[in-house]
Coordinates of C-alpha atoms in Angstrom, one line a residue:
Chain A
X23 CA 29.6 13.5 15.4
X24 CA 28.2 12.1 17.9
X25 CA 29.4 11.6 21.4
X26 CA 30.9 7.4 20.9
X27 CA 29.5 6.4 25.0
X28 CA 32.2 3.4 25.1
X29 CA 34.9 4.9 27.2
X30 CA 37.4 2.5 28.6
X31 CA 37.5 2.0 32.2
X32 CA 40.8 1.1 32.9
X33 CA 43.2 4.1 34.0
X34 CA 46.0 2.5 31.8
X35 CA 44.4 3.8 28.8
X36 CA 44.9 7.7 30.1
X37 CA 47.0 9.6 29.3
X38 CA 46.9 12.0 32.0
X39 CA 45.5 13.0 35.5
X40 CA 44.9 15.8 37.9
X41 CA 42.7 15.4 41.3
X42 CA 40.2 17.7 42.9
X43 CA 38.5 17.6 46.1
X44 CA 34.8 18.0 46.7
X45 CA 33.6 21.5 47.7
X46 CA 30.6 21.5 50.2
X47 CA 29.2 24.0 48.2
X48 CA 29.6 20.9 45.2
X49 CA 27.0 19.1 47.2
X50 CA 23.4 18.5 47.9
X51 CA 20.4 17.4 50.2
X52 CA 20.5 13.7 49.1
X53 CA 24.3 14.2 50.9
X54 CA 26.2 13.9 47.9
X55 CA 28.1 16.0 45.5
X56 CA 25.1 16.8 42.7
X57 CA 25.6 15.1 39.4
X58 CA 25.9 19.2 37.5
X59 CA 29.1 19.5 39.5
X60 CA 31.1 16.4 38.1
X61 CA 30.9 19.2 34.9
X62 CA 33.3 21.3 35.8
X63 CA 35.5 19.3 37.3
X64 CA 35.5 17.4 33.2
X65 CA 36.6 21.2 32.6
X66 CA 38.8 21.5 34.8
X67 CA 41.0 18.3 34.2
X68 CA 40.7 19.5 30.2
X69 CA 42.1 23.0 30.8
X70 CA 45.0 20.9 33.0
X71 CA 45.5 18.8 30.5
X72 CA 46.3 21.3 27.8
X73 CA 48.3 23.3 30.5
X74 CA 50.6 20.1 31.2
X75 CA 51.2 20.4 27.6
X76 CA 52.6 24.0 27.3
X77 CA 49.9 25.5 25.4
X78 CA 47.1 27.0 29.0
X79 CA 44.0 26.7 27.0
X80 CA 44.4 31.1 28.1
X81 CA 46.8 31.4 24.9
X82 CA 44.5 29.6 22.6
X83 CA 41.5 31.9 23.2
X84 CA 44.2 34.7 22.7
X85 CA 45.2 33.5 19.5
X86 CA 41.0 33.6 18.7
X87 CA 39.9 30.1 19.1
X88 CA 37.5 28.6 21.5
X89 CA 36.8 25.0 21.9
X90 CA 33.4 25.1 22.7
X91 CA 31.3 21.9 23.8
X92 CA 29.3 20.0 21.8
X93 CA 28.2 17.6 23.4
X94 CA 28.7 15.4 26.9
X95 CA 27.8 12.5 28.3
X96 CA 28.4 11.5 32.1
X97 CA 27.9 8.2 33.9
X98 CA 27.5 8.3 37.7
X99 CA 28.5 5.2 38.9
X100 CA 29.3 5.2 42.9
X101 CA 29.0 8.7 45.1
X102 CA 31.3 11.8 45.8
X103 CA 31.4 12.5 49.3
X104 CA 32.2 16.7 50.6
X105 CA 36.1 15.9 50.8
X106 CA 36.5 12.9 48.5
X107 CA 40.0 14.1 46.3
X108 CA 38.7 12.6 42.7
X109 CA 41.3 11.6 40.8
X110 CA 40.0 12.6 36.8
X111 CA 41.6 10.6 34.3
X112 CA 41.7 12.1 30.7
X113 CA 43.0 11.1 26.8
X114 CA 41.5 12.5 23.4
X115 CA 39.9 10.0 21.9
X116 CA 39.6 10.6 18.5
X117 CA 40.1 14.3 16.4
X118 CA 38.9 15.1 13.2
X119 CA 39.8 18.1 11.3
X120 CA 37.1 20.3 13.2
X121 CA 35.8 18.7 16.1
X122 CA 37.9 15.7 18.9
X123 CA 36.1 14.1 21.5
X124 CA 38.1 13.7 25.3
X125 CA 37.6 10.8 27.6
X126 CA 37.1 10.6 31.1
X127 CA 37.1 8.5 34.1
X128 CA 36.8 9.4 37.7
X129 CA 38.5 7.7 40.7
X130 CA 38.0 8.1 44.3
X131 CA 40.8 5.9 46.3
X132 CA 41.3 3.7 43.1
X133 CA 37.5 2.7 42.9
X134 CA 35.5 4.0 39.7
X135 CA 32.7 6.3 40.5
X136 CA 31.5 8.3 36.9
X137 CA 33.3 8.0 33.4
X138 CA 32.1 10.6 30.9
X139 CA 33.5 12.5 27.5
X140 CA 32.8 15.7 25.4
X141 CA 32.7 16.5 22.4
X142 CA 34.4 19.9 21.5
X143 CA 34.4 21.9 18.0
X144 CA 36.8 24.6 17.2
X145 CA 35.1 27.5 16.7
X146 CA 37.0 31.4 15.7
X147 CA 35.3 34.7 17.5
X148 CA 32.2 34.7 16.0
X149 CA 31.6 31.2 17.4
X150 CA 31.9 29.5 13.2
X151 CA 33.9 26.4 13.3
X152 CA 36.9 26.1 11.9
X153 CA 39.9 24.0 11.4
X154 CA 42.2 22.6 14.5
X155 CA 45.5 24.6 14.1
X156 CA 47.9 22.6 13.2
X157 CA 49.9 22.6 16.9
X158 CA 46.7 21.6 18.3
X159 CA 45.9 18.7 16.2
X160 CA 49.6 18.1 16.5
X161 CA 49.0 17.9 20.2
X162 CA 46.5 16.7 21.2
X163 CA 47.3 13.0 19.0
X164 CA 50.8 13.3 19.8
X165 CA 51.6 12.7 15.8
X166 CA 51.4 15.5 12.9
X167 CA 48.5 16.5 11.6
Chain B
X24 CA 20.9 0.0 30.8
X25 CA 22.5 2.7 29.3
X26 CA 20.8 6.4 28.1
X27 CA 19.7 5.8 24.5
X28 CA 21.4 8.9 22.6
X29 CA 18.0 9.0 20.1
X30 CA 16.3 11.9 21.2
X31 CA 13.2 13.4 19.4
X32 CA 13.8 17.1 19.0
X33 CA 9.7 17.2 17.8
X34 CA 8.2 19.5 20.4
X35 CA 4.7 17.6 19.8
X36 CA 6.2 14.5 21.0
X37 CA 7.1 15.6 24.3
X38 CA 4.3 16.1 27.1
X39 CA 5.5 19.1 29.7
X40 CA 7.0 22.2 29.2
X41 CA 8.4 24.6 30.8
X42 CA 10.2 28.4 30.7
X43 CA 13.1 29.2 32.6
X44 CA 15.2 33.0 32.1
X45 CA 19.3 32.0 31.7
X46 CA 20.8 34.2 34.7
X47 CA 23.8 36.4 34.5
X48 CA 25.9 34.1 36.4
X49 CA 24.8 30.7 34.7
X50 CA 26.8 32.6 31.2
X51 CA 30.6 32.3 30.8
X52 CA 33.9 34.5 29.4
X53 CA 32.8 33.4 26.0
X54 CA 29.8 35.6 26.3
X55 CA 26.9 32.8 26.7
X56 CA 25.2 29.9 28.8
X57 CA 27.8 28.3 30.1
X58 CA 27.8 24.2 29.5
X59 CA 27.2 23.2 32.5
X60 CA 24.4 25.5 33.3
X61 CA 22.2 23.8 31.4
X62 CA 21.9 20.9 33.5
X63 CA 20.0 22.7 36.2
X64 CA 17.8 23.5 33.8
X65 CA 16.8 20.0 33.2
X66 CA 16.2 19.1 36.7
X67 CA 14.1 22.1 37.1
X68 CA 12.0 20.6 34.5
X69 CA 11.8 17.2 35.7
X70 CA 10.8 19.2 39.3
X71 CA 8.3 21.2 37.8
X72 CA 6.7 17.9 36.0
X73 CA 6.4 16.3 38.7
X74 CA 4.6 19.1 41.0
X75 CA 2.2 19.2 37.5
X76 CA 1.5 15.8 38.1
X77 CA 0.4 16.2 41.7
X78 CA 3.2 14.5 43.5
X79 CA 5.6 17.4 43.8
X80 CA 9.2 15.3 44.1
X81 CA 9.6 16.4 48.0
X82 CA 6.4 14.1 48.6
X83 CA 8.3 11.3 46.5
X84 CA 11.2 12.1 49.6
X85 CA 9.4 12.3 52.1
X86 CA 8.2 9.0 51.4
X87 CA 11.7 7.7 50.9
X88 CA 12.5 7.5 47.4
X89 CA 14.9 9.2 45.7
X90 CA 15.1 9.4 42.4
X91 CA 19.3 8.7 41.4
X92 CA 21.0 10.2 37.8
X93 CA 22.5 7.6 36.9
X94 CA 23.1 9.3 33.1
X95 CA 23.0 12.3 31.8
X96 CA 23.6 13.2 28.0
X97 CA 23.6 16.9 26.7
X98 CA 24.0 18.0 23.1
X99 CA 24.8 21.2 22.2
X100 CA 22.9 22.7 19.0
X101 CA 22.8 26.8 18.9
X102 CA 24.5 29.3 22.5
X103 CA 21.3 30.7 24.2
X104 CA 22.9 33.8 26.2
X105 CA 21.6 36.0 29.2
X106 CA 17.8 36.8 29.7
X107 CA 17.0 34.5 26.9
X108 CA 13.7 32.2 27.5
X109 CA 14.3 28.4 27.1
X110 CA 11.1 26.1 26.7
X111 CA 12.8 23.0 28.4
X112 CA 9.9 20.7 26.7
X113 CA 10.5 16.2 28.6
X114 CA 8.9 13.7 28.6
X115 CA 9.4 9.6 29.9
X116 CA 11.5 7.8 27.2
X117 CA 11.5 4.7 28.3
X118 CA 10.3 3.0 31.9
X119 CA 11.9 -0.6 33.4
X120 CA 11.2 -1.4 37.4
X121 CA 14.3 -0.1 38.9
X122 CA 15.2 3.0 36.4
X123 CA 13.7 5.4 33.5
X124 CA 14.5 7.8 30.5
X125 CA 13.6 11.5 30.4
X126 CA 14.1 12.3 27.0
X127 CA 14.6 17.0 26.8
X128 CA 13.9 19.0 23.9
X129 CA 15.4 23.0 24.8
X130 CA 13.8 25.2 22.4
X131 CA 14.4 30.0 22.3
X132 CA 11.9 31.2 20.2
X133 CA 11.3 28.3 18.6
X134 CA 14.7 27.2 17.4
X135 CA 16.2 24.1 19.0
X136 CA 19.5 25.1 21.7
X137 CA 20.3 21.6 22.8
X138 CA 18.0 18.2 23.4
X139 CA 19.2 15.7 26.0
X140 CA 18.2 12.9 28.3
X141 CA 18.7 11.0 31.7
X142 CA 18.2 7.7 33.0
X143 CA 17.4 7.5 36.8
X144 CA 17.7 4.7 39.6
X145 CA 14.7 4.6 41.7
X146 CA 17.1 4.4 45.3
X147 CA 15.6 3.7 48.8
X148 CA 17.2 6.9 51.6
X149 CA 20.1 4.3 51.7
X150 CA 21.1 4.7 48.2
X151 CA 20.0 0.9 47.5
X152 CA 18.5 0.2 44.2
X153 CA 14.5 -0.2 44.6
X154 CA 11.2 -1.1 41.7
X155 CA 9.1 1.9 41.9
X156 CA 6.6 2.3 43.4
X157 CA 2.9 1.3 41.3
X158 CA 1.3 5.3 41.8
X159 CA 4.8 6.5 40.4
X160 CA 4.9 4.0 37.6
X161 CA 1.3 4.7 36.2
X162 CA 2.4 8.6 37.4
X163 CA 4.9 8.4 34.7
X164 CA 3.9 6.4 32.0
X165 CA -0.1 7.1 32.1
X166 CA -0.7 3.3 32.5
X167 CA -0.7 0.7 34.9
X168 CA 2.5 -1.0 36.2
Chain C
X28 CA 26.7 39.1 66.3
X29 CA 27.1 41.7 63.5
X30 CA 30.0 41.4 60.7
X31 CA 33.0 44.0 61.3
X32 CA 33.5 44.8 58.2
X33 CA 36.8 46.2 58.7
X34 CA 38.7 43.5 57.7
X35 CA 42.5 43.9 57.5
X36 CA 44.2 43.8 53.7
X37 CA 48.1 43.4 55.3
X38 CA 48.5 40.1 54.2
X39 CA 51.2 39.5 57.3
X40 CA 48.2 39.4 59.7
X41 CA 46.8 36.4 58.0
X42 CA 48.1 32.5 59.5
X43 CA 46.6 31.0 56.4
X44 CA 46.4 30.4 53.0
X45 CA 45.0 28.4 50.6
X46 CA 46.0 28.9 46.5
X47 CA 42.5 28.1 44.1
X48 CA 42.7 28.7 40.3
X49 CA 39.6 30.6 38.7
X50 CA 37.7 27.5 36.3
X51 CA 36.4 28.4 33.2
X52 CA 32.7 28.1 34.9
X53 CA 33.2 30.3 37.4
X54 CA 33.2 33.1 34.8
X55 CA 30.3 34.8 33.5
X56 CA 29.6 37.3 29.7
X57 CA 32.2 40.1 31.6
X58 CA 34.9 38.3 30.7
X59 CA 36.2 38.2 34.6
X60 CA 34.8 36.0 37.6
X61 CA 31.3 36.4 38.2
X62 CA 31.1 37.5 42.1
X63 CA 29.1 34.5 43.4
X64 CA 31.9 32.3 42.4
X65 CA 34.1 33.9 45.3
X66 CA 32.0 32.6 48.0
X67 CA 32.9 28.5 47.4
X68 CA 36.7 29.9 47.2
X69 CA 36.5 31.3 51.1
X70 CA 34.7 28.0 52.1
X71 CA 37.0 25.7 50.3
X72 CA 39.5 28.0 52.2
X73 CA 38.1 27.3 55.4
X74 CA 37.9 24.3 54.8
X75 CA 40.9 23.7 53.8
X76 CA 42.1 25.6 56.7
X77 CA 40.2 23.7 59.8
X78 CA 42.0 20.4 57.4
X79 CA 45.4 21.8 58.0
X80 CA 44.5 22.4 61.7
X81 CA 44.9 18.6 62.0
X82 CA 40.7 18.4 62.5
X83 CA 39.0 18.1 59.3
X84 CA 35.5 19.5 58.5
X85 CA 33.6 16.1 57.6
X86 CA 35.5 14.9 61.6
X87 CA 33.4 17.9 62.8
X88 CA 30.3 17.3 61.0
X89 CA 31.1 13.7 62.4
X90 CA 30.5 14.5 65.4
X91 CA 27.1 16.5 65.3
X92 CA 28.1 19.5 64.9
X93 CA 27.9 21.8 61.5
X94 CA 29.3 25.8 61.4
X95 CA 26.3 27.1 60.1
X96 CA 27.1 30.8 57.4
X97 CA 25.3 32.9 59.4
X98 CA 26.3 35.6 57.5
X99 CA 29.4 36.8 54.6
X100 CA 30.2 40.5 53.6
X101 CA 32.4 41.0 50.3
X102 CA 34.5 43.9 49.1
X103 CA 35.7 43.3 45.1
X104 CA 38.7 45.3 44.4
X105 CA 39.6 44.2 41.2
X106 CA 38.5 41.4 38.9
X107 CA 39.7 37.6 38.4
X108 CA 40.1 36.1 35.5
X109 CA 39.6 32.6 34.4
X110 CA 43.1 30.5 35.7
X111 CA 44.3 32.9 37.4
X112 CA 45.7 31.7 40.8
X113 CA 43.7 33.3 43.6
X114 CA 45.5 33.0 47.4
X115 CA 43.2 33.2 50.1
X116 CA 44.3 34.3 53.1
X117 CA 42.1 33.9 56.0
X118 CA 41.8 34.0 60.3
X119 CA 40.3 33.6 62.5
X120 CA 38.6 37.3 63.5
X121 CA 37.1 37.2 66.8
X122 CA 35.6 34.5 68.8
X123 CA 32.2 33.8 71.0
X124 CA 30.7 31.4 73.1
X125 CA 28.8 29.7 69.8
X126 CA 29.9 32.1 66.9
X127 CA 32.8 33.2 65.6
X128 CA 33.9 35.5 62.6
X129 CA 36.6 34.2 59.7
X130 CA 38.5 37.4 57.9
X131 CA 39.7 36.9 54.4
X132 CA 42.2 38.7 52.0
X133 CA 42.4 37.7 48.1
X134 CA 45.2 38.6 46.1
X135 CA 46.4 37.6 42.6
X136 CA 50.4 37.5 42.4
X137 CA 50.6 40.0 45.2
X138 CA 47.7 42.1 44.3
X139 CA 44.3 42.4 46.9
X140 CA 41.3 41.4 44.1
X141 CA 38.8 41.3 47.4
X142 CA 38.5 40.8 50.9
X143 CA 35.9 39.4 53.1
X144 CA 34.2 37.6 56.1
X145 CA 31.9 35.2 57.0
X146 CA 30.4 34.6 60.8
X147 CA 29.8 31.1 61.4
X148 CA 27.2 29.4 64.0
X149 CA 27.9 26.4 66.1
X150 CA 24.9 24.6 65.4
X151 CA 23.5 20.7 66.6
X152 CA 22.1 18.6 63.8
X153 CA 18.8 19.8 64.2
X154 CA 20.7 23.2 63.4
X155 CA 19.7 24.8 66.7
X156 CA 22.6 26.7 68.5
X157 CA 24.9 25.2 70.3
X158 CA 28.5 25.6 72.3
X159 CA 31.1 25.8 70.4
X160 CA 32.9 22.3 71.5
X161 CA 36.7 23.6 73.6
X162 CA 39.0 21.3 71.3
X163 CA 37.1 23.7 68.8
X164 CA 38.1 26.7 70.3
X165 CA 41.2 25.9 71.2
X166 CA 42.0 25.0 67.7
X167 CA 40.7 28.2 66.9
X168 CA 42.1 30.9 68.5
X169 CA 45.1 29.2 69.8
X170 CA 44.3 29.4 73.5
X171 CA 42.5 27.6 75.6
X172 CA 38.7 28.5 76.0
Chain D
X11 CA 31.3 53.9 49.9
X12 CA 30.6 50.8 51.9
X13 CA 28.0 48.9 52.1
X14 CA 25.1 50.1 54.9
X15 CA 24.3 47.1 56.5
X16 CA 21.0 48.4 57.9
X17 CA 19.0 46.3 55.8
X18 CA 15.0 47.2 56.6
X19 CA 13.0 44.2 57.6
X20 CA 9.8 45.4 56.7
X21 CA 9.0 44.0 53.4
X22 CA 6.3 47.3 52.4
X23 CA 9.6 49.7 52.5
X24 CA 10.5 47.7 48.8
X25 CA 9.1 48.4 45.8
X26 CA 9.5 45.5 43.6
X27 CA 9.5 41.5 44.7
X28 CA 10.1 38.6 42.6
X29 CA 9.6 35.2 43.6
X30 CA 12.0 32.1 42.6
X31 CA 12.0 28.2 43.9
X32 CA 15.0 26.8 45.3
X33 CA 16.7 23.6 42.8
X34 CA 17.9 20.8 43.9
X35 CA 21.3 22.0 42.4
X36 CA 20.9 24.9 45.5
X37 CA 21.1 22.7 47.9
X38 CA 23.9 21.4 49.7
X39 CA 24.3 18.1 52.1
X40 CA 23.1 20.0 55.3
X41 CA 19.9 19.3 53.4
X42 CA 19.0 23.0 53.2
X43 CA 19.8 25.6 49.9
X44 CA 23.4 26.8 50.5
X45 CA 24.4 30.6 51.0
X46 CA 26.4 30.7 48.2
X47 CA 22.8 30.3 46.0
X48 CA 21.6 33.5 47.4
X49 CA 23.7 35.9 45.2
X50 CA 22.2 34.5 42.3
X51 CA 19.2 34.9 43.5
X52 CA 20.1 38.6 44.7
X53 CA 21.1 38.7 40.8
X54 CA 17.8 37.7 39.2
X55 CA 15.7 39.7 40.7
X56 CA 17.6 43.0 40.1
X57 CA 17.2 41.8 36.3
X58 CA 13.3 41.5 37.0
X59 CA 13.2 44.7 38.7
X60 CA 15.1 46.3 36.0
X61 CA 13.2 44.6 33.3
X62 CA 9.8 45.1 35.2
X63 CA 11.0 49.5 35.3
X64 CA 11.0 48.6 31.0
X65 CA 14.3 48.7 30.4
X66 CA 16.3 45.2 30.6
X67 CA 20.0 45.1 31.7
X68 CA 20.4 44.0 28.0
X69 CA 19.7 46.9 26.9
X70 CA 21.6 48.6 29.1
X71 CA 24.7 46.3 28.2
X72 CA 24.4 47.5 24.8
X73 CA 24.2 50.7 25.3
X74 CA 28.4 49.7 26.9
X75 CA 27.0 50.1 30.2
X76 CA 27.9 47.6 33.0
X77 CA 26.4 47.5 36.8
X78 CA 29.5 46.0 38.6
X79 CA 28.9 44.7 41.8
X80 CA 31.6 46.2 44.1
X81 CA 30.4 44.8 46.8
X82 CA 28.1 42.3 48.9
X83 CA 26.3 41.3 51.8
X84 CA 24.1 38.7 52.8
X85 CA 22.3 37.7 56.6
X86 CA 21.2 34.2 57.2
X87 CA 18.4 34.1 59.4
X88 CA 16.4 31.2 58.8
X89 CA 17.0 28.1 56.8
X90 CA 15.8 27.3 53.3
X91 CA 14.4 24.2 51.2
X92 CA 14.4 22.2 47.8
X93 CA 11.2 23.9 46.8
X94 CA 10.6 26.6 48.7
X95 CA 9.6 29.5 46.9
X96 CA 11.5 32.5 48.2
X97 CA 9.9 35.8 47.3
X98 CA 13.3 38.5 47.1
X99 CA 12.1 42.2 48.0
X100 CA 13.8 44.5 46.6
X101 CA 14.8 48.8 46.5
X102 CA 17.2 51.1 45.2
X103 CA 18.6 51.9 48.6
X104 CA 21.0 54.8 47.6
X105 CA 22.8 56.6 44.7
X106 CA 25.3 58.1 44.3
X107 CA 26.9 60.0 40.6
X108 CA 29.0 56.4 39.6
X109 CA 27.4 53.7 42.3
X110 CA 24.4 52.9 44.1
X111 CA 23.8 50.0 46.3
X112 CA 20.3 48.2 46.4
X113 CA 18.5 46.0 49.5
X114 CA 16.9 42.5 49.7
X115 CA 14.6 41.1 51.5
X116 CA 14.0 37.6 51.2
X117 CA 10.4 35.4 52.7
X118 CA 8.9 32.2 52.2
X119 CA 5.8 32.2 53.8
X120 CA 6.0 35.7 55.0
X121 CA 8.8 34.6 57.4
X122 CA 12.0 36.3 56.6
X123 CA 14.8 33.7 55.2
X124 CA 17.2 36.2 54.9
X125 CA 18.3 40.7 53.8
X126 CA 21.0 41.5 52.5
X127 CA 22.7 44.5 49.5
X128 CA 24.6 45.4 47.1
X129 CA 26.7 48.1 45.9
X130 CA 26.8 48.5 42.1
X131 CA 29.6 50.4 40.6
X132 CA 28.6 52.0 37.1
X133 CA 31.3 51.1 34.8
X134 CA 32.2 51.0 30.9
X135 CA 33.2 48.5 28.8
X136 CA 37.3 48.8 29.9
X137 CA 35.9 48.1 33.2
X138 CA 36.3 52.2 34.4
X139 CA 34.0 53.6 36.1
X140 CA 31.8 56.5 35.0
X141 CA 28.6 58.4 35.9
X142 CA 25.6 56.6 35.7
X143 CA 23.5 58.2 32.5
X144 CA 20.8 60.3 33.6
X145 CA 17.5 57.7 32.6
X146 CA 19.1 54.9 35.0
X147 CA 19.6 57.4 37.4
X148 CA 16.2 58.5 36.8
X149 CA 14.8 55.0 36.7
X150 CA 16.5 54.2 39.6
X151 CA 15.4 57.2 42.2
X152 CA 12.3 57.9 40.5
X153 CA 13.8 61.3 40.4
X154 CA 15.2 63.2 37.9
X155 CA 19.2 63.4 38.1

């Protein structure tokens, strides 16, 4: 599975959003948020999304699953600055037996600052690819597996 | 310009490489290098590449240019661990008037651990897109602009 | 001015607190929050403290001041883990003409996980030490300068 | 054991040094290296120090020991900038049964940019304090335990 670059820039197509304020530590000498800092914003939003569904990521790990990141893509459209609040919209884009893609739209005061996607593989504690448990598929897609 | 995902996994097709050892701070609770840490490895390699060409990035910035990151993609193939030495191969993949793509192949002891690409826009000190200076195009592509 | 290590571990002695959840990116291969990640937690709390006083740090920077970090000390008492919410208590400990110390107490569910302090110098845009503006001294100490 | 703030600023008193170049990702919007980035520089230097002694840190971990960071202190004296090479001098300052202090002196082109110290506790895989193995004490202090 390769990442699908065709990420929607319409916030209404996303099912969840989470706000994160840019730390000073996340800026760089260009005076803006460093491009690597966005990666942790996507991660924090995924984790909050699972928590909002009533299944914190820590629980998933306790059951012996990890959601390894197989691929990431980010398109930077407008700089973010220190103290900006970024609203990160996310949704599950597609789901297969052992992997799924999540899309992200990042906005500041209603303007798009970035968009992106991550592809995740469900793996066991030994790092081996494994089928996603049924409850996770149902949770993420809203339909029974 | 959108990133071209078709990154070569043959190290012989790359013109430059740079070795970086994984810090403990760059690992995560899965026991491996965190997926966000790779982004700084690409950046450090770009900077060393420019230095190897005799034009440190700091000089470029002093002349009023920045190489803004417009897009990034990373495909993770095999985990990297604390103290692993990652050899990051890079090359300029394509060059346009005001932007260019760099490709990366990351290897540990001859095995591929990740691959990726970054798209850069040449911007002036005010963040406005501008044409790449001729010397930069020549430098990066090896042919006169 | 050297940092005063005698930081209070009584949360009632602190005037402000701010909650931050540990990101997965902030953990390490020991399975806990990496010791470097705490530094950004102190910084985020300082910034929220200034905002709570009605003077966001960005405003201070716009007026030509920076609060350079001159010294930092952290004592780690109990590990923090992924998804833990850390309550960071802070207060201004002491204030001089051009520098001040802030103390921090970090707690998880009422248990102390770390304590620390930062010493800051007020500097102008050229990085030169300068007297703290009167409003900042009043703001931070609650008494006129 | 509390950290001893009296760190030597004479490089000749240190037994090991390691050079690290400042990454762009490690700078901030003040245009200099962010104060949190120094923490990973101390860590990388500790790890290189152990490797130089013929006992990589990974081996120590494989034997069931971890060197938990109990305390850290850093004094920032002069800003470091992107592409600066920082020479981090280190040495074991004092050693007890289950803990030890390491001191650090950070220099750029012969000028001091920062100094600091870390206190470490030897812990087993369950995070419990344990006596340092004899070989580690001998290694770090140069004398039999």
